[in-house]
XYZ file of C-alpha atoms in Angstrom:
202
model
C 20.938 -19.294 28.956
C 17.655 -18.470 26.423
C 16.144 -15.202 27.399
C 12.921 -13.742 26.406
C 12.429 -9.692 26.047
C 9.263 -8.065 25.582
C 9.838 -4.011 23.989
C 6.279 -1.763 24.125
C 7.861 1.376 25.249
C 6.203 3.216 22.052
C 5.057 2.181 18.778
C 6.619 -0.923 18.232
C 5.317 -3.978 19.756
C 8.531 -6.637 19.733
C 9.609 -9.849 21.401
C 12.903 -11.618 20.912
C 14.797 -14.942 21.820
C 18.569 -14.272 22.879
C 20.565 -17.204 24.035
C 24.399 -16.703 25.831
C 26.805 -19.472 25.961
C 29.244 -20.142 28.798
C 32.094 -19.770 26.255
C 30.539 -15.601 25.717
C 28.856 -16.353 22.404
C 26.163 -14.319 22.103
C 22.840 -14.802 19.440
C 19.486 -14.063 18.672
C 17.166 -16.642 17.672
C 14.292 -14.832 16.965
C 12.999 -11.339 16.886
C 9.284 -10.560 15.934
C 7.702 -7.143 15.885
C 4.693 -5.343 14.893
C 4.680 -1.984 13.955
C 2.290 0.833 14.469
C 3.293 3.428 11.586
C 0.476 2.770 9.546
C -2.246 3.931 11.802
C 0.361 6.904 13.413
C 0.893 7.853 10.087
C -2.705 8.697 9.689
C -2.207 11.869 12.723
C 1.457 12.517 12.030
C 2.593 11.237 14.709
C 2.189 8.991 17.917
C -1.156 9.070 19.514
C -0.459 7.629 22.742
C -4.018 6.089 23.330
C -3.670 4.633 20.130
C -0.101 3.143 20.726
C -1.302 1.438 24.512
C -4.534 -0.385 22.552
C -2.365 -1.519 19.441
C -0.080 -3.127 21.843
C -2.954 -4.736 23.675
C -4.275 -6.701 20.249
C -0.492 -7.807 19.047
C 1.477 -8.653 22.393
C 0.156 -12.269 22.624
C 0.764 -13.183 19.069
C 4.186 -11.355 18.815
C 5.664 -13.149 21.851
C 4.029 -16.234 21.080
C 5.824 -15.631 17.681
C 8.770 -15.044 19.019
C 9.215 -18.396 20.623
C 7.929 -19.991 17.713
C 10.813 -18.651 15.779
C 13.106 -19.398 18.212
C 12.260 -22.857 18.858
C 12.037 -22.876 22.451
C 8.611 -23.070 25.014
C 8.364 -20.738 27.538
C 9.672 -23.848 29.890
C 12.908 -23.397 28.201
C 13.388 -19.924 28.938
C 15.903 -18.678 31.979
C 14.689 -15.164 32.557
C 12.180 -13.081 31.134
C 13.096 -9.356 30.719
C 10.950 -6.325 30.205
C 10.908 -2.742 29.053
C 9.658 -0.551 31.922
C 10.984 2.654 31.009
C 11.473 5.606 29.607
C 8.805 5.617 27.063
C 4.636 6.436 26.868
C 3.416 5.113 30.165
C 0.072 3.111 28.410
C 2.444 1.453 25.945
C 4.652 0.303 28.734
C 1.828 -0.961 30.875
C 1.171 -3.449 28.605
C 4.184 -4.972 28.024
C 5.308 -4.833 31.914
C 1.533 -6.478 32.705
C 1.766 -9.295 30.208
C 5.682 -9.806 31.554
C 4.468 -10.106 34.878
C 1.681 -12.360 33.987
C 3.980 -14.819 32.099
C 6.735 -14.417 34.133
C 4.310 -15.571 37.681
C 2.875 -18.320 35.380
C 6.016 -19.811 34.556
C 7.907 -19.424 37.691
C 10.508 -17.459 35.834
C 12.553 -14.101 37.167
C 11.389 -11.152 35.739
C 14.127 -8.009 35.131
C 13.337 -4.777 34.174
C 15.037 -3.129 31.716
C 15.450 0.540 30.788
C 15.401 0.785 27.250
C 17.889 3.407 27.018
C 20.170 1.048 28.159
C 18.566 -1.460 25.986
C 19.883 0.794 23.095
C 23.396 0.424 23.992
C 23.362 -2.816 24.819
C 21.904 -4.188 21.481
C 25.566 -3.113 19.928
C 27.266 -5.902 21.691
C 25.461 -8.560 19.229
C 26.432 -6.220 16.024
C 30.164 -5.556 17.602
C 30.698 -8.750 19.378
C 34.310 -6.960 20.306
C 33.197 -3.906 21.959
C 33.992 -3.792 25.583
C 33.453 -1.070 28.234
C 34.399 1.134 29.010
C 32.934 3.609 26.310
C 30.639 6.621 25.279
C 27.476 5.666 23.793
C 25.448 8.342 21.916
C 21.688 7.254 21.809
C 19.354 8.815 19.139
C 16.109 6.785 19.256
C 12.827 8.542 18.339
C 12.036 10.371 21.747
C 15.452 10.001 23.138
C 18.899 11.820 22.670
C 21.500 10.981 25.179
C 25.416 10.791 25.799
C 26.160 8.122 28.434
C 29.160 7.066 29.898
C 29.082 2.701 29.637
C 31.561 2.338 32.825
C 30.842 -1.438 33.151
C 27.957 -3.669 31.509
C 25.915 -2.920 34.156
C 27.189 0.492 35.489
C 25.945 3.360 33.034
C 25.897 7.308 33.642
C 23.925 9.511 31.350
C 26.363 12.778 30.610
C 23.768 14.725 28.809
C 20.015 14.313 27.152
C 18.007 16.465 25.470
C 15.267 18.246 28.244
C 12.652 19.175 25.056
C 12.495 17.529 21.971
C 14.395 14.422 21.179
C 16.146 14.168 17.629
C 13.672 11.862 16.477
C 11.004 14.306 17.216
C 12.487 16.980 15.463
C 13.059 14.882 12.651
C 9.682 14.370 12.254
C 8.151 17.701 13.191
C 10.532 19.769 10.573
C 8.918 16.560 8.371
C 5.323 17.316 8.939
C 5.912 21.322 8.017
C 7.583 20.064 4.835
C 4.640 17.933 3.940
C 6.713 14.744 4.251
C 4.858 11.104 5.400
C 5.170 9.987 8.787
C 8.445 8.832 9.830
C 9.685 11.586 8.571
C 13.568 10.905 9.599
C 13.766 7.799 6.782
C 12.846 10.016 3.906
C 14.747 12.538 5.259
C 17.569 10.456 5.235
C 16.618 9.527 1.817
C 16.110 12.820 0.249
C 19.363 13.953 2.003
C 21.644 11.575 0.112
C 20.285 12.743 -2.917
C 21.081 16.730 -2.498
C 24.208 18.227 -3.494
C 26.650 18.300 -1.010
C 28.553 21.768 -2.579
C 25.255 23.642 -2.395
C 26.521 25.266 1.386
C 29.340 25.306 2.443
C 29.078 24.422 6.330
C 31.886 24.995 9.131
């Protein structure tokens, strides 16, 4: 089964190829993307008006090079999946609108995907052995949540954040420390380079 997903939930505009085999085998053929840091980077963060017309100029190309990659015409494809939520509602409107569009087109089902989930779900191709049932802690850029994976497709979110995701914090203790937008890389960076004996922390 080839399947095409379409990601535009924020900043990112992404497309990839994933085939499964009857025997389980899982792989991904192709995975094109086009990011948006270098004009967020200019306001120090994402502008959401910004992020929706961004998407607009590089969702044809990026799915088209997706495919490409892959190998396979849309003809080949089983099912056609989408990001429709959580994530800025402008950004999401254009994937979901050119999913729909190639999806009617092509006669092919269309299934919406929450990209929380999504999250989660990307660790069975980097731990082909993982199985539910298990707790999944997602820290994504405007997204911190515990959920309980019950089943591959039965998942029940323990706890999020209700104000500011990790990712956001990351990046707003960044800004007041004068660091370039995202922040939470060079934070990373500068972090393994500081003396871990400096405090000593419970």
């Amino acid at each position: 089964m080839l399947i095409l997903g379409i990601e535009s939930s924020c900043d990112e505009t992404a497309a990839a190829v994933v085939s499964f085999e009857e025997n389980g085998e899982k792989r991904i053929l192709s995975n094109a993307v086009s990011s948006q840091t270098d004009i967020h980077s200019l306001y120090g963060g994402v502008v959401p008006e910004i992020a929706g017309r961004a998407h607009s100029e590089a969702i044809c190309h990026i799915v088209t090079e997706a495919l490409t990659d892959a190998g396979v015409s849309v003809r080949e494809l089983e099912v056609i999946g989408v990001t429709v939520n959580p994530g800025l509602i402008g950004a999401l409107l254009v994937g979901v609108s050119f999913a729909k569009a190639l999806s009617y087109s092509a006669h092919k089902p269309l299934v919406a995907v929450d990209h929380i989930k999504g999250h989660t779900a990307a660790c069975y191709f980097q731990y082909p052995e993982l199985k539910p049932p298990f707790l999944s802690l997602v820290v994504s850029g405007g997204h911190t949540s515990i959920i309980d994976v019950r089943s591959y497709t039965e998942f029940v979110t323990l706890g999020r954040t209700r104000d500011d995701a990790a990712g956001e914090a990351f990046d707003k203790v960044g800004r007041v420390m004068g660091l370039k937008y995202p922040c939470g890389a060079e934070m990373d960076r500068l972090a393994s380079a500081g003396d871990h004996e400096k405090y000593r922390l419970p």
